Amino acid sequence: MAVLEECEVNHPHKELIKEVKGVMPKEEALYAIAELFKVFGDSTRTRILSALFKHELCVCDICKIVSMTKSAVSHQLKVLRDFNLVKSRKQGKEVFYSLADDHVVLIYEKALEHVLEKNMEE
């Protein structure tokens, strides 16, 4: 762990430190959050999530939208499934994908809102 510089005014706020430490998630949860953000860190996966934000789609539709091969899209969908970001539904021989739940919708909405808001400020 890195050594932090001391504050110029060496006056730690002990009660605040205790309060914050008391509500911070355990290391395992923080690690899982970091891994989740890594999944969002790939622009191909965020393009797929963006497409699925609008509508449930089959692999072929996703391929056309993101201009990628079925193999490449399937690989990215597996990563997204492994992190419970998308779910699948089989209809006959076709498999349709959608965002896994309202949490994923909210994460995407907030990320998009943040990015668009930031760009509007510049």
PDB file of C-alpha atoms in Angstrom:
ATOM      1  CA  MET A   1       0.000   0.000   0.000  1.00  0.00           C
ATOM      2  CA  ALA A   2       1.343   3.443  -0.899  1.00  0.00           C
ATOM      3  CA  VAL A   3       2.407   5.843   1.804  1.00  0.00           C
ATOM      4  CA  LEU A   4       0.262   8.954   1.724  1.00  0.00           C
ATOM      5  CA  GLU A   5       1.586  12.426   2.251  1.00  0.00           C
ATOM      6  CA  GLU A   6       0.643  14.017   5.539  1.00  0.00           C
ATOM      7  CA  CYS A   7      -1.792  16.907   5.522  1.00  0.00           C
ATOM      8  CA  GLU A   8      -0.155  20.324   5.795  1.00  0.00           C
ATOM      9  CA  VAL A   9      -2.234  20.846   8.892  1.00  0.00           C
ATOM     10  CA  ASN A  10      -1.806  17.646  10.834  1.00  0.00           C
ATOM     11  CA  HIS A  11      -5.295  17.531  12.265  1.00  0.00           C
ATOM     12  CA  PRO A  12      -7.077  14.265  11.363  1.00  0.00           C
ATOM     13  CA  HIS A  13     -10.809  14.285  11.886  1.00  0.00           C
ATOM     14  CA  LYS A  14     -10.974  11.112  13.962  1.00  0.00           C
ATOM     15  CA  GLU A  15     -14.763  10.842  14.145  1.00  0.00           C
ATOM     16  CA  LEU A  16     -15.142  11.266  10.369  1.00  0.00           C
ATOM     17  CA  ILE A  17     -12.422   8.695   9.735  1.00  0.00           C
ATOM     18  CA  LYS A  18     -14.122   6.222  12.091  1.00  0.00           C
ATOM     19  CA  GLU A  19     -17.529   6.843  10.487  1.00  0.00           C
ATOM     20  CA  VAL A  20     -16.271   6.410   6.928  1.00  0.00           C
ATOM     21  CA  LYS A  21     -14.229   3.306   7.748  1.00  0.00           C
ATOM     22  CA  GLY A  22     -17.312   1.845   9.426  1.00  0.00           C
ATOM     23  CA  VAL A  23     -19.436   2.038   6.279  1.00  0.00           C
ATOM     24  CA  MET A  24     -16.850   1.215   3.623  1.00  0.00           C
ATOM     25  CA  PRO A  25     -17.435  -2.095   1.836  1.00  0.00           C
ATOM     26  CA  LYS A  26     -15.109  -5.010   2.545  1.00  0.00           C
ATOM     27  CA  GLU A  27     -12.053  -5.449   0.333  1.00  0.00           C
ATOM     28  CA  GLU A  28     -13.734  -8.292  -1.587  1.00  0.00           C
ATOM     29  CA  ALA A  29     -16.610  -6.014  -2.568  1.00  0.00           C
ATOM     30  CA  LEU A  30     -14.247  -3.196  -3.576  1.00  0.00           C
ATOM     31  CA  TYR A  31     -12.288  -5.660  -5.710  1.00  0.00           C
ATOM     32  CA  ALA A  32     -15.519  -6.841  -7.373  1.00  0.00           C
ATOM     33  CA  ILE A  33     -16.475  -3.230  -8.114  1.00  0.00           C
ATOM     34  CA  ALA A  34     -13.069  -2.630  -9.697  1.00  0.00           C
ATOM     35  CA  GLU A  35     -13.507  -5.758 -11.850  1.00  0.00           C
ATOM     36  CA  LEU A  36     -16.969  -4.580 -12.904  1.00  0.00           C
ATOM     37  CA  PHE A  37     -15.551  -1.220 -13.985  1.00  0.00           C
ATOM     38  CA  LYS A  38     -12.927  -3.086 -16.040  1.00  0.00           C
ATOM     39  CA  VAL A  39     -15.772  -4.726 -17.969  1.00  0.00           C
ATOM     40  CA  PHE A  40     -17.258  -1.294 -18.648  1.00  0.00           C
ATOM     41  CA  GLY A  41     -13.761  -0.132 -19.634  1.00  0.00           C
ATOM     42  CA  ASP A  42     -13.949  -1.881 -23.001  1.00  0.00           C
ATOM     43  CA  SER A  43     -15.582   0.221 -25.730  1.00  0.00           C
ATOM     44  CA  THR A  44     -16.815  -2.846 -27.620  1.00  0.00           C
ATOM     45  CA  ARG A  45     -18.737  -4.024 -24.588  1.00  0.00           C
ATOM     46  CA  THR A  46     -20.128  -0.564 -23.933  1.00  0.00           C
ATOM     47  CA  ARG A  47     -21.304  -0.412 -27.562  1.00  0.00           C
ATOM     48  CA  ILE A  48     -23.124  -3.703 -27.062  1.00  0.00           C
ATOM     49  CA  LEU A  49     -24.631  -2.463 -23.788  1.00  0.00           C
ATOM     50  CA  SER A  50     -25.696   0.725 -25.544  1.00  0.00           C
ATOM     51  CA  ALA A  51     -27.486  -1.272 -28.229  1.00  0.00           C
ATOM     52  CA  LEU A  52     -29.171  -3.457 -25.616  1.00  0.00           C
ATOM     53  CA  PHE A  53     -30.172  -0.377 -23.642  1.00  0.00           C
ATOM     54  CA  LYS A  54     -32.592   0.426 -26.465  1.00  0.00           C
ATOM     55  CA  HIS A  55     -33.902  -3.031 -27.281  1.00  0.00           C
ATOM     56  CA  GLU A  56     -33.556  -6.768 -26.778  1.00  0.00           C
ATOM     57  CA  LEU A  57     -31.522  -8.094 -29.714  1.00  0.00           C
ATOM     58  CA  CYS A  58     -30.292 -11.345 -31.219  1.00  0.00           C
ATOM     59  CA  VAL A  59     -26.590 -11.903 -31.868  1.00  0.00           C
ATOM     60  CA  CYS A  60     -26.993 -11.252 -35.607  1.00  0.00           C
ATOM     61  CA  ASP A  61     -28.624  -7.881 -34.930  1.00  0.00           C
ATOM     62  CA  ILE A  62     -25.875  -6.945 -32.464  1.00  0.00           C
ATOM     63  CA  CYS A  63     -23.243  -7.918 -35.054  1.00  0.00           C
ATOM     64  CA  LYS A  64     -24.774  -5.566 -37.616  1.00  0.00           C
ATOM     65  CA  ILE A  65     -25.118  -2.716 -35.133  1.00  0.00           C
ATOM     66  CA  VAL A  66     -21.537  -2.894 -33.816  1.00  0.00           C
ATOM     67  CA  SER A  67     -19.973  -4.049 -37.135  1.00  0.00           C
ATOM     68  CA  MET A  68     -18.316  -7.143 -35.699  1.00  0.00           C
ATOM     69  CA  THR A  69     -18.266 -10.853 -36.416  1.00  0.00           C
ATOM     70  CA  LYS A  70     -20.564 -13.274 -34.653  1.00  0.00           C
ATOM     71  CA  SER A  71     -17.569 -14.871 -32.943  1.00  0.00           C
ATOM     72  CA  ALA A  72     -16.311 -11.539 -31.583  1.00  0.00           C
ATOM     73  CA  VAL A  73     -19.758 -10.480 -30.388  1.00  0.00           C
ATOM     74  CA  SER A  74     -20.369 -13.881 -28.777  1.00  0.00           C
ATOM     75  CA  HIS A  75     -17.080 -13.580 -26.901  1.00  0.00           C
ATOM     76  CA  GLN A  76     -18.026 -10.136 -25.567  1.00  0.00           C
ATOM     77  CA  LEU A  77     -21.523 -11.329 -24.645  1.00  0.00           C
ATOM     78  CA  LYS A  78     -19.966 -14.145 -22.618  1.00  0.00           C
ATOM     79  CA  VAL A  79     -17.942 -11.611 -20.627  1.00  0.00           C
ATOM     80  CA  LEU A  80     -21.062  -9.503 -20.088  1.00  0.00           C
ATOM     81  CA  ARG A  81     -23.033 -12.604 -19.013  1.00  0.00           C
ATOM     82  CA  ASP A  82     -20.251 -13.673 -16.631  1.00  0.00           C
ATOM     83  CA  PHE A  83     -20.610 -10.322 -14.862  1.00  0.00           C
ATOM     84  CA  ASN A  84     -24.421 -10.553 -14.865  1.00  0.00           C
ATOM     85  CA  LEU A  85     -24.747  -7.482 -17.070  1.00  0.00           C
ATOM     86  CA  VAL A  86     -26.789  -9.181 -19.791  1.00  0.00           C
ATOM     87  CA  LYS A  87     -29.224 -12.071 -19.848  1.00  0.00           C
ATOM     88  CA  SER A  88     -30.335 -14.293 -22.681  1.00  0.00           C
ATOM     89  CA  ARG A  89     -33.653 -15.714 -23.793  1.00  0.00           C
ATOM     90  CA  LYS A  90     -33.974 -18.497 -26.336  1.00  0.00           C
ATOM     91  CA  GLN A  91     -36.772 -18.374 -28.902  1.00  0.00           C
ATOM     92  CA  GLY A  92     -36.608 -21.316 -31.252  1.00  0.00           C
ATOM     93  CA  LYS A  93     -33.080 -21.350 -32.671  1.00  0.00           C
ATOM     94  CA  GLU A  94     -32.452 -17.683 -31.895  1.00  0.00           C
ATOM     95  CA  VAL A  95     -31.001 -16.295 -28.689  1.00  0.00           C
ATOM     96  CA  PHE A  96     -32.022 -12.790 -27.668  1.00  0.00           C
ATOM     97  CA  TYR A  97     -30.000 -10.667 -25.286  1.00  0.00           C
ATOM     98  CA  SER A  98     -31.064  -7.839 -23.014  1.00  0.00           C
ATOM     99  CA  LEU A  99     -29.664  -5.930 -20.070  1.00  0.00           C
ATOM    100  CA  ALA A 100     -29.773  -8.153 -17.003  1.00  0.00           C
ATOM    101  CA  ASP A 101     -31.756  -5.910 -14.671  1.00  0.00           C
ATOM    102  CA  ASP A 102     -32.612  -2.397 -13.574  1.00  0.00           C
ATOM    103  CA  HIS A 103     -29.201  -1.998 -11.908  1.00  0.00           C
ATOM    104  CA  VAL A 104     -27.456  -2.338 -15.256  1.00  0.00           C
ATOM    105  CA  VAL A 105     -29.914   0.089 -16.838  1.00  0.00           C
ATOM    106  CA  LEU A 106     -29.218   2.581 -14.052  1.00  0.00           C
ATOM    107  CA  ILE A 107     -25.423   2.193 -14.294  1.00  0.00           C
ATOM    108  CA  TYR A 108     -25.576   2.790 -18.050  1.00  0.00           C
ATOM    109  CA  GLU A 109     -27.982   5.730 -17.725  1.00  0.00           C
ATOM    110  CA  LYS A 110     -25.874   7.415 -15.047  1.00  0.00           C
ATOM    111  CA  ALA A 111     -22.627   6.868 -16.946  1.00  0.00           C
ATOM    112  CA  LEU A 112     -24.149   8.318 -20.109  1.00  0.00           C
ATOM    113  CA  GLU A 113     -25.639  11.240 -18.184  1.00  0.00           C
ATOM    114  CA  HIS A 114     -22.260  11.930 -16.560  1.00  0.00           C
ATOM    115  CA  VAL A 115     -20.394  11.856 -19.866  1.00  0.00           C
ATOM    116  CA  LEU A 116     -22.928  13.992 -21.704  1.00  0.00           C
ATOM    117  CA  GLU A 117     -23.119  16.472 -18.826  1.00  0.00           C
ATOM    118  CA  LYS A 118     -19.322  16.756 -18.718  1.00  0.00           C
ATOM    119  CA  ASN A 119     -19.149  17.305 -22.483  1.00  0.00           C
ATOM    120  CA  MET A 120     -21.804  20.021 -22.273  1.00  0.00           C
ATOM    121  CA  GLU A 121     -19.682  21.907 -19.729  1.00  0.00           C
ATOM    122  CA  GLU A 122     -16.635  22.001 -22.017  1.00  0.00           C
TER     123      GLU A 122
END
